[in-house]
Amino acid sequence: MRGWGWLALLLGALLGTAWARRSQDLHCGACRALVDELEWEIAQVDPKKTIQMGSFRINPDGSQSVVEVPYARSEAHLTELLEEVCDRMKEYGEQIDPSTHRKNYVRVVSRNGESSELDLQGIRIDSDISGTLKFVCESIVEEYEDELIEFFSREAENVKDKLCSKRTDLCDHALHISHDEL
């Protein structure tokens, strides 16, 4: 009877490890897809478009403290994007990396709405995957909204790695660099 106890313990540990890895792949994939979508949306805005920020009150001297900032990276625009960006997770599918056996999430519908120009071989597409990815994306937006706005309010390189790996640890397995570089 003792052998069964150890076997059950071992099986539980293995299943727990597999679930944790699947969860980490999902959270990392959702974060990376979220960053891709936000970067693309920001790039679509006319760089000359601005928005007025600041106080609209009149100062005692009759002036106003209003500043014009680029609209694409304004807090107002980023907040608007964060409200709808996770809806685009329905345009993603799941792919298993043959060398690492880890799950990646890739866009299966091109930006113009056609799927004919993309190679969909080996990509699993179904509503369970896109629904779960959308749910995780919404959880990330809710938990890390301030960090997302902070990162995207200014232009930065490697946002995907800095945000998803260093700041949030959602993709901790993806990089082999220390966290103190942030």
XYZ file of N, CA, C and O in Angstrom:
728
model
N 0.815 -1.196 0.000
C 0.000 0.000 0.000
C 0.861 1.262 0.000
O 0.457 2.278 -0.530
N 2.056 1.153 0.596
C 2.941 2.315 0.634
C 3.315 2.784 -0.768
O 3.434 3.950 -1.030
N 3.544 1.879 -1.682
C 3.931 2.201 -3.051
C 2.909 3.079 -3.748
O 3.253 3.952 -4.530
N 1.646 2.850 -3.456
C 0.582 3.643 -4.082
C 0.617 5.093 -3.605
O 0.336 6.009 -4.373
N 0.943 5.297 -2.355
C 1.026 6.656 -1.814
C 2.107 7.464 -2.508
O 1.910 8.621 -2.883
N 3.264 6.851 -2.695
C 4.369 7.525 -3.381
C 4.027 7.773 -4.846
O 4.349 8.807 -5.403
N 3.363 6.785 -5.450
C 2.976 6.918 -6.845
C 1.982 8.082 -7.013
O 2.100 8.888 -7.928
N 1.024 8.167 -6.092
C 0.039 9.255 -6.144
C 0.725 10.612 -5.942
O 0.401 11.586 -6.617
N 1.677 10.662 -5.022
C 2.416 11.899 -4.766
C 3.221 12.314 -5.991
O 3.219 13.478 -6.390
N 3.892 11.358 -6.608
C 4.682 11.629 -7.801
C 3.789 12.095 -8.953
O 4.097 13.068 -9.650
N 2.666 11.416 -9.142
C 1.734 11.786 -10.196
C 1.188 13.199 -9.961
O 1.090 14.004 -10.888
N 0.864 13.514 -8.726
C 0.370 14.858 -8.390
C 1.412 15.927 -8.661
O 1.099 16.993 -9.193
N 2.669 15.638 -8.335
C 3.745 16.600 -8.592
C 3.935 16.820 -10.087
O 4.108 17.953 -10.546
N 3.883 15.749 -10.857
C 4.052 15.866 -12.305
C 2.907 16.645 -12.935
O 3.118 17.498 -13.793
N 1.685 16.366 -12.517
C 0.528 17.088 -13.052
C 0.578 18.564 -12.664
O 0.246 19.431 -13.465
N 0.996 18.840 -11.440
C 1.119 20.220 -10.978
C 2.150 20.988 -11.780
O 1.948 22.135 -12.159
N 3.280 20.345 -12.088
C 4.324 20.966 -12.882
C 3.832 21.235 -14.296
O 4.065 22.310 -14.858
N 3.131 20.285 -14.888
C 2.605 20.449 -16.241
C 1.585 21.586 -16.279
O 1.577 22.401 -17.202
N 0.714 21.670 -15.254
C -0.280 22.739 -15.213
C 0.402 24.096 -15.065
O 0.024 25.066 -15.718
N 1.409 24.175 -14.207
C 2.105 25.444 -13.996
C 2.785 25.908 -15.282
O 2.754 27.089 -15.622
N 3.387 24.976 -16.008
C 4.057 25.318 -17.258
C 3.039 25.796 -18.299
O 3.259 26.770 -18.996
N 1.895 25.113 -18.375
C 0.839 25.501 -19.310
C 0.324 26.895 -18.961
O 0.114 27.728 -19.825
N 0.132 27.147 -17.668
C -0.347 28.446 -17.220
C 0.667 29.539 -17.534
O 0.300 30.622 -17.984
N 1.948 29.251 -17.318
C 2.987 30.233 -17.608
C 3.048 30.528 -19.107
O 3.155 31.675 -19.516
N 2.939 29.488 -19.939
C 2.925 29.685 -21.388
C 1.742 30.561 -21.797
O 1.887 31.450 -22.634
N 0.590 30.307 -21.213
C -0.614 31.068 -21.541
C -0.474 32.533 -21.132
O -0.764 33.438 -21.915
N -0.015 32.796 -19.913
C 0.132 34.166 -19.438
C 1.202 34.913 -20.235
O 1.024 36.081 -20.580
N 2.290 34.245 -20.530
C 3.348 34.855 -21.329
C 2.837 35.159 -22.736
O 3.039 36.257 -23.254
N 2.160 34.197 -23.350
C 1.630 34.387 -24.692
C 0.618 35.514 -24.762
O 0.611 36.309 -25.706
N -0.237 35.619 -23.749
C -1.228 36.694 -23.712
C -0.544 38.049 -23.572
O -0.922 39.018 -24.240
N 0.473 38.127 -22.744
C 1.207 39.382 -22.553
C 1.895 39.799 -23.848
O 1.811 40.949 -24.273
N 2.554 38.856 -24.501
C 3.266 39.165 -25.744
C 2.286 39.573 -26.853
O 2.556 40.505 -27.611
N 1.149 38.915 -26.937
C 0.133 39.283 -27.937
C -0.440 40.666 -27.623
O -0.654 41.485 -28.531
N -0.667 40.941 -26.359
C -1.171 42.247 -25.920
C -0.213 43.356 -26.341
O -0.630 44.382 -26.896
N 1.073 43.147 -26.115
C 2.080 44.142 -26.492
C 2.103 44.328 -28.007
O 2.143 45.455 -28.500
N 2.054 43.226 -28.759
C 2.031 43.324 -30.226
C 0.853 44.162 -30.703
O 1.000 45.028 -31.571
N -0.315 43.886 -30.144
C -1.521 44.611 -30.560
C -1.439 46.094 -30.207
O -1.802 46.951 -31.013
N -0.961 46.411 -29.012
C -0.844 47.818 -28.616
C 0.175 48.551 -29.478
O -0.077 49.681 -29.909
N 1.317 47.922 -29.743
C 2.330 48.558 -30.589
C 1.773 48.830 -31.988
O 2.020 49.886 -32.564
N 1.022 47.881 -32.524
C 0.460 48.059 -33.860
C -0.556 49.207 -33.874
O -0.549 50.044 -34.763
N -1.429 49.232 -32.872
C -2.455 50.288 -32.793
C -1.819 51.665 -32.653
O -2.263 52.627 -33.287
N -0.789 51.782 -31.836
C -0.105 53.062 -31.648
C 0.521 53.515 -32.963
O 0.461 54.691 -33.324
N 1.099 52.581 -33.699
C 1.751 52.906 -34.973
C 0.747 53.384 -36.035
O 1.137 54.059 -36.992
N -0.538 53.071 -35.874
C -1.555 53.455 -36.851
C -2.008 54.903 -36.712
O -2.662 55.444 -37.595
N -1.663 55.540 -35.610
C -2.111 56.913 -35.356
C -1.164 57.897 -36.038
O 0.060 57.748 -35.991
N -1.736 58.908 -36.669
C -0.959 59.962 -37.318
C -0.059 60.626 -36.267
O -0.547 61.131 -35.250
N 1.256 60.627 -36.488
C 2.165 61.196 -35.480
C 1.956 62.695 -35.244
O 2.372 63.224 -34.213
N 1.291 63.369 -36.174
C 1.039 64.807 -36.013
C -0.187 65.085 -35.149
O -0.392 66.219 -34.712
N -0.994 64.074 -34.906
C -2.214 64.258 -34.116
C -1.842 64.483 -32.654
O -1.052 63.735 -32.076
N -2.425 65.521 -32.051
C -2.133 65.838 -30.653
C -3.423 65.948 -29.851
O -4.520 66.032 -30.411
N -3.258 65.962 -28.553
C -4.390 66.130 -27.641
C -3.949 67.097 -26.551
O -2.780 67.116 -26.152
N -4.878 67.928 -26.094
C -4.555 68.878 -25.035
C -4.671 68.198 -23.683
O -5.662 67.530 -23.403
N -3.654 68.372 -22.876
C -3.631 67.792 -21.532
C -3.391 68.914 -20.532
O -2.792 69.925 -20.862
N -3.827 68.695 -19.330
C -3.588 69.674 -18.280
C -4.887 70.210 -17.730
O -5.969 69.702 -18.015
N -4.778 71.245 -16.987
C -5.933 71.848 -16.349
C -6.616 72.811 -17.310
O -5.967 73.582 -18.001
N -7.916 72.761 -17.337
C -8.662 73.687 -18.176
C -9.192 74.863 -17.347
O -9.993 75.647 -17.815
N -8.723 74.943 -16.110
C -9.103 76.092 -15.273
C -8.312 77.325 -15.690
O -7.191 77.229 -16.163
N -8.878 78.447 -15.406
C -8.204 79.714 -15.705
C -7.433 80.140 -14.457
O -7.972 80.171 -13.358
N -6.149 80.393 -14.651
C -5.292 80.843 -13.558
C -5.644 82.292 -13.189
O -6.292 82.996 -13.977
N -5.219 82.746 -12.006
C -5.526 84.132 -11.602
C -5.047 85.174 -12.609
O -5.633 86.238 -12.740
N -3.992 84.852 -13.355
C -3.499 85.831 -14.341
C -4.222 85.713 -15.685
O -3.878 86.386 -16.651
N -5.233 84.822 -15.776
C -6.025 84.678 -16.985
C -5.512 83.620 -17.954
O -6.112 83.373 -18.991
N -4.394 82.983 -17.631
C -3.837 81.950 -18.530
C -4.334 80.562 -18.120
O -4.900 80.378 -17.043
N -4.115 79.608 -19.010
C -4.469 78.218 -18.722
C -3.217 77.362 -18.787
O -2.308 77.633 -19.571
N -3.176 76.304 -17.976
C -2.044 75.379 -17.981
C -2.394 74.177 -18.847
O -2.757 73.109 -18.352
N -2.315 74.380 -20.149
C -2.666 73.326 -21.101
C -1.444 73.031 -21.959
O -0.755 73.935 -22.417
N -1.185 71.747 -22.161
C -0.052 71.316 -22.968
C -0.570 70.369 -24.043
O -1.442 69.544 -23.778
N -0.039 70.474 -25.250
C -0.408 69.546 -26.310
C 0.619 68.413 -26.339
O 1.815 68.669 -26.370
N 0.125 67.182 -26.330
C 0.991 66.013 -26.377
C 0.557 65.127 -27.550
O -0.599 65.189 -27.976
N 1.485 64.306 -28.069
C 1.097 63.395 -29.157
C -0.021 62.466 -28.697
O 0.050 61.868 -27.622
N -1.047 62.349 -29.518
C -2.218 61.548 -29.172
C -1.904 60.055 -29.051
O -2.404 59.378 -28.164
N -1.066 59.527 -29.933
C -0.818 58.083 -29.994
C -0.397 57.501 -28.653
O -0.827 56.411 -28.285
N 0.433 58.220 -27.915
C 0.936 57.714 -26.639
C 0.363 58.455 -25.438
O 0.894 58.389 -24.337
N -0.747 59.137 -25.647
C -1.389 59.847 -24.539
C -2.119 58.850 -23.646
O -2.539 57.774 -24.083
N -2.263 59.207 -22.394
C -2.962 58.333 -21.448
C -4.396 58.088 -21.889
O -4.917 56.977 -21.747
N -5.032 59.091 -22.459
C -6.416 58.937 -22.927
C -6.501 57.882 -24.025
O -7.376 57.011 -23.995
N -5.606 57.946 -24.997
C -5.615 56.979 -26.095
C -5.254 55.580 -25.594
O -5.887 54.596 -25.968
N -4.244 55.485 -24.749
C -3.828 54.181 -24.227
C -4.937 53.538 -23.394
O -5.178 52.330 -23.494
N -5.623 54.326 -22.605
C -6.741 53.804 -21.807
C -7.836 53.276 -22.725
O -8.397 52.201 -22.484
N -8.119 54.004 -23.788
C -9.115 53.572 -24.768
C -8.692 52.250 -25.427
O -9.495 51.333 -25.578
N -7.420 52.153 -25.786
C -6.914 50.915 -26.401
C -7.013 49.732 -25.438
O -7.378 48.624 -25.844
N -6.676 49.956 -24.179
C -6.703 48.876 -23.193
C -8.108 48.337 -22.972
O -8.277 47.177 -22.599
N -9.117 49.160 -23.200
C -10.501 48.719 -23.023
C -10.937 47.729 -24.093
O -11.818 46.916 -23.866
N -10.312 47.774 -25.272
C -10.775 46.929 -26.375
C -9.733 45.959 -26.927
O -10.061 45.098 -27.731
N -8.485 46.076 -26.499
C -7.408 45.291 -27.113
C -7.584 43.778 -26.930
O -7.251 42.992 -27.824
N -8.121 43.350 -25.835
C -8.247 41.906 -25.571
C -9.276 41.239 -26.484
O -9.244 40.021 -26.657
N -10.158 42.020 -27.093
C -11.105 41.457 -28.067
C -10.365 40.874 -29.268
O -10.881 39.993 -29.949
N -9.161 41.355 -29.531
C -8.397 40.865 -30.682
C -7.752 39.501 -30.436
O -7.163 38.920 -31.344
N -7.870 38.989 -29.222
C -7.288 37.676 -28.934
C -8.007 36.569 -29.707
O -7.481 35.477 -29.878
N -9.200 36.870 -30.227
C -9.917 35.881 -31.043
C -9.209 35.658 -32.376
O -9.509 34.715 -33.094
N -8.263 36.512 -32.692
C -7.497 36.411 -33.938
C -6.184 35.661 -33.743
O -5.294 35.736 -34.588
N -6.069 34.947 -32.622
C -4.843 34.210 -32.298
C -5.117 32.715 -32.191
O -6.223 32.302 -31.855
N -4.096 31.934 -32.481
C -4.155 30.489 -32.347
C -2.957 30.004 -31.542
O -2.037 30.771 -31.240
N -2.980 28.737 -31.225
C -1.935 28.148 -30.385
C -1.008 27.273 -31.227
O -1.463 26.487 -32.052
N 0.270 27.426 -30.992
C 1.261 26.661 -31.722
C 2.259 26.097 -30.711
O 2.691 26.801 -29.808
N 2.624 24.839 -30.892
C 3.607 24.209 -30.013
C 4.983 24.351 -30.659
O 5.178 23.955 -31.808
N 5.936 24.907 -29.915
C 7.299 25.026 -30.415
C 7.917 23.625 -30.430
O 7.990 22.982 -29.384
N 8.342 23.137 -31.596
C 8.843 21.767 -31.680
C 10.118 21.517 -30.871
O 10.343 20.406 -30.404
N 10.934 22.534 -30.660
C 12.181 22.315 -29.924
C 11.991 22.390 -28.407
O 12.620 21.632 -27.668
N 11.129 23.286 -27.936
C 10.959 23.439 -26.481
C 9.679 22.793 -25.962
O 9.516 22.658 -24.757
N 8.761 22.460 -26.870
C 7.450 21.901 -26.527
C 6.617 22.870 -25.694
O 5.721 22.473 -24.974
N 6.934 24.142 -25.802
C 6.162 25.166 -25.111
C 5.147 25.749 -26.077
O 5.350 25.769 -27.292
N 4.057 26.268 -25.521
C 2.992 26.841 -26.345
C 3.286 28.309 -26.639
O 3.679 29.062 -25.760
N 3.072 28.668 -27.898
C 3.164 30.052 -28.343
C 1.804 30.433 -28.907
O 1.079 29.585 -29.411
N 1.495 31.701 -28.859
C 0.228 32.177 -29.396
C 0.542 33.128 -30.537
O 1.282 34.091 -30.366
N 0.003 32.805 -31.706
C 0.327 33.551 -32.918
C -0.949 34.059 -33.585
O -1.993 33.431 -33.502
N -0.806 35.185 -34.244
C -1.928 35.786 -34.972
C -2.279 34.895 -36.155
O -1.412 34.499 -36.913
N -3.557 34.551 -36.288
C -4.010 33.682 -37.375
C -4.838 34.440 -38.411
O -5.208 33.882 -39.428
N -5.121 35.697 -38.130
C -5.852 36.554 -39.058
C -4.970 37.785 -39.274
O -4.529 38.403 -38.315
N -4.710 38.117 -40.526
C -3.862 39.278 -40.798
C -4.579 40.553 -40.367
O -5.783 40.557 -40.120
N -3.855 41.616 -40.315
C -4.414 42.893 -39.871
C -5.543 43.378 -40.782
O -6.420 44.100 -40.346
N -5.509 42.979 -42.048
C -6.568 43.406 -42.962
C -7.749 42.432 -42.968
O -8.651 42.560 -43.772
N -7.720 41.427 -42.067
C -8.852 40.520 -41.918
C -8.793 39.247 -42.728
O -9.690 38.423 -42.647
N -7.750 39.068 -43.518
C -7.640 37.868 -44.339
C -6.682 36.875 -43.689
O -5.688 37.257 -43.095
N -6.987 35.595 -43.837
C -6.097 34.575 -43.276
C -5.296 33.870 -44.366
O -4.460 33.037 -44.068
N -5.529 34.203 -45.628
C -4.902 33.487 -46.736
C -3.394 33.708 -46.827
O -2.681 32.848 -47.304
N -2.892 34.850 -46.365
C -1.471 35.129 -46.510
C -0.623 34.578 -45.360
O 0.589 34.663 -45.393
N -1.221 34.015 -44.352
C -0.486 33.481 -43.211
C -0.335 31.969 -43.318
O -1.221 31.278 -43.803
N 0.791 31.460 -42.818
C 1.014 30.018 -42.780
C 0.409 29.486 -41.480
O 0.902 29.782 -40.393
N -0.655 28.725 -41.588
C -1.381 28.246 -40.409
C -1.065 26.792 -40.066
O -1.740 26.206 -39.226
N -0.049 26.233 -40.692
C 0.299 24.833 -40.440
C 0.783 24.664 -38.997
O 1.632 25.400 -38.508
N 0.215 23.686 -38.317
C 0.608 23.387 -36.943
C 0.013 24.320 -35.909
O 0.413 24.295 -34.745
N -0.935 25.144 -36.303
C -1.562 26.086 -35.368
C -2.970 25.606 -35.049
O -3.751 25.327 -35.946
N -3.248 25.484 -33.758
C -4.574 25.067 -33.314
C -5.434 26.309 -33.122
O -5.061 27.236 -32.410
N -6.583 26.304 -33.791
C -7.490 27.450 -33.716
C -8.839 26.950 -33.229
O -9.457 26.104 -33.865
N -9.269 27.434 -32.087
C -10.630 27.141 -31.634
C -11.064 28.169 -30.604
O -10.260 28.945 -30.102
N -12.351 28.184 -30.326
C -12.906 29.212 -29.443
C -12.429 29.055 -27.994
O -12.367 30.038 -27.267
N -12.091 27.835 -27.573
C -11.574 27.651 -26.213
C -10.246 28.381 -26.037
O -10.014 29.049 -25.033
N -9.377 28.244 -27.035
C -8.064 28.893 -26.973
C -8.234 30.408 -26.968
O -7.689 31.103 -26.110
N -8.996 30.933 -27.919
C -9.147 32.383 -28.005
C -9.899 32.943 -26.793
O -9.570 34.024 -26.303
N -10.862 32.204 -26.281
C -11.591 32.654 -25.095
C -10.699 32.704 -23.866
O -10.740 33.663 -23.087
N -9.888 31.667 -23.701
C -8.962 31.634 -22.562
C -7.913 32.730 -22.698
O -7.585 33.405 -21.726
N -7.400 32.910 -23.900
C -6.399 33.948 -24.140
C -6.983 35.336 -23.858
O -6.333 36.179 -23.240
N -8.233 35.555 -24.259
C -8.895 36.835 -24.002
C -9.066 37.053 -22.496
O -8.811 38.153 -21.985
N -9.475 36.011 -21.776
C -9.658 36.126 -20.331
C -8.335 36.474 -19.636
O -8.290 37.360 -18.774
N -7.265 35.793 -20.027
C -5.952 36.059 -19.421
C -5.484 37.468 -19.789
O -4.946 38.190 -18.952
N -5.713 37.881 -21.035
C -5.358 39.233 -21.468
C -6.080 40.271 -20.596
O -5.465 41.223 -20.116
N -7.374 40.072 -20.381
C -8.145 41.005 -19.549
C -7.619 41.035 -18.119
O -7.570 42.095 -17.491
N -7.199 39.883 -17.603
C -6.627 39.825 -16.256
C -5.320 40.605 -16.188
O -5.054 41.316 -15.215
N -4.500 40.474 -17.237
C -3.225 41.202 -17.284
C -3.484 42.703 -17.353
O -2.846 43.482 -16.640
N -4.417 43.120 -18.192
C -4.740 44.547 -18.310
C -5.231 45.082 -16.969
O -4.820 46.158 -16.535
N -6.066 44.323 -16.305
C -6.596 44.769 -15.012
C -5.495 44.879 -13.964
O -5.409 45.860 -13.236
N -4.633 43.871 -13.906
C -3.595 43.858 -12.874
C -2.445 44.812 -13.163
O -1.856 45.387 -12.246
N -2.099 45.002 -14.437
C -0.916 45.781 -14.793
C -1.234 47.027 -15.621
O -0.392 47.502 -16.371
N -2.424 47.574 -15.463
C -2.826 48.735 -16.265
C -1.847 49.894 -16.120
O -1.448 50.509 -17.117
N -1.436 50.202 -14.916
C -0.505 51.320 -14.697
C 0.823 51.079 -15.398
O 1.383 51.989 -16.020
N 1.345 49.853 -15.315
C 2.608 49.526 -15.964
C 2.484 49.609 -17.484
O 3.385 50.099 -18.164
N 1.362 49.131 -18.015
C 1.143 49.189 -19.465
C 1.122 50.642 -19.945
O 1.774 50.991 -20.932
N 0.392 51.496 -19.239
C 0.327 52.912 -19.625
C 1.700 53.556 -19.480
O 2.132 54.321 -20.352
N 2.415 53.227 -18.412
C 3.756 53.782 -18.204
C 4.695 53.397 -19.353
O 5.402 54.238 -19.895
N 4.701 52.125 -19.733
C 5.598 51.659 -20.787
C 5.243 52.236 -22.148
O 6.119 52.610 -22.915
N 3.958 52.291 -22.466
C 3.552 52.724 -23.791
C 3.418 54.236 -23.922
O 3.282 54.749 -25.027
N 3.461 54.976 -22.826
C 3.351 56.430 -22.913
C 4.635 57.042 -23.469
O 4.635 58.175 -23.926
N 5.702 56.302 -23.449
C 6.945 56.764 -24.065
C 7.474 55.655 -24.965
O 7.237 54.484 -24.708
N 8.175 56.037 -25.991
C 8.718 55.034 -26.893
C 9.854 54.311 -26.199
O 10.686 54.928 -25.538
N 9.858 53.014 -26.334
C 10.905 52.214 -25.716
C 11.200 51.013 -26.616
O 10.340 50.570 -27.369
N 12.397 50.510 -26.505
C 12.768 49.314 -27.250
C 12.513 48.094 -26.381
O 12.567 48.163 -25.147
N 12.251 46.992 -27.041
C 12.055 45.704 -26.361
C 10.973 45.756 -25.283
O 11.148 45.198 -24.202
N 9.874 46.426 -25.572
C 8.789 46.539 -24.595
C 8.304 45.145 -24.189
O 8.049 44.883 -23.025
N 8.210 44.259 -25.165
C 7.711 42.916 -24.901
C 8.557 42.225 -23.829
O 8.025 41.659 -22.880
N 9.874 42.280 -23.981
C 10.754 41.628 -23.018
C 10.783 42.367 -21.685
O 10.719 41.751 -20.619
N 10.860 43.697 -21.737
C 10.928 44.472 -20.507
C 9.653 44.336 -19.681
O 9.703 44.195 -18.463
N 8.504 44.395 -20.346
C 7.233 44.346 -19.635
C 6.854 42.921 -19.245
O 6.551 42.645 -18.093
N 6.894 42.009 -20.211
C 6.400 40.650 -19.966
C 7.380 39.787 -19.186
O 6.966 38.855 -18.504
N 8.660 40.074 -19.273
C 9.645 39.241 -18.574
C 10.187 39.900 -17.315
O 10.192 39.305 -16.251
N 10.637 41.132 -17.453
C 11.309 41.764 -16.314
C 10.338 42.362 -15.299
O 10.447 42.118 -14.112
N 9.385 43.177 -15.772
C 8.513 43.891 -14.850
C 7.464 42.988 -14.218
O 7.194 43.066 -13.029
N 6.858 42.106 -15.028
C 5.734 41.312 -14.523
C 6.077 39.862 -14.226
O 5.298 39.176 -13.589
N 7.206 39.368 -14.736
C 7.604 37.951 -14.594
C 6.637 36.982 -15.273
O 6.661 35.798 -14.993
N 5.775 37.467 -16.151
C 4.844 36.575 -16.845
C 5.576 35.668 -17.826
O 5.117 34.570 -18.116
N 6.702 36.129 -18.334
C 7.512 35.335 -19.274
C 8.886 35.075 -18.681
O 9.888 35.102 -19.388
N 8.945 34.819 -17.419
C 10.219 34.642 -16.748
C 11.077 33.580 -17.423
O 12.289 33.681 -17.464
N 10.450 32.571 -17.985
C 11.198 31.497 -18.638
C 11.764 31.910 -19.987
O 12.648 31.269 -20.520
N 11.271 33.004 -20.554
C 11.605 33.361 -21.928
C 12.977 34.010 -22.075
O 13.578 33.960 -23.124
N 13.466 34.628 -21.041
C 14.739 35.330 -21.133
C 15.735 34.768 -20.130
O 15.366 34.321 -19.057
N 16.965 34.846 -20.491
C 18.027 34.384 -19.599
C 18.881 35.574 -19.179
O 20.099 35.519 -19.197
N 18.220 36.676 -18.808
C 18.925 37.849 -18.361
C 18.437 38.204 -16.966
O 17.323 37.876 -16.583
N 19.283 38.862 -16.223
C 18.920 39.151 -14.839
C 17.881 40.248 -14.769
O 17.780 41.093 -15.656
N 17.122 40.258 -13.690
C 16.020 41.211 -13.527
C 16.495 42.563 -13.039
O 15.755 43.512 -13.048
N 17.749 42.686 -12.609
C 18.196 43.959 -12.073
C 18.544 44.966 -13.153
O 18.905 46.079 -12.860
N 18.418 44.602 -14.437
C 18.693 45.526 -15.513
C 17.575 46.530 -15.715
O 17.717 47.481 -16.442
N 16.432 46.306 -15.129
C 15.289 47.189 -15.302
C 15.509 48.424 -14.533
O 15.552 49.397 -14.402
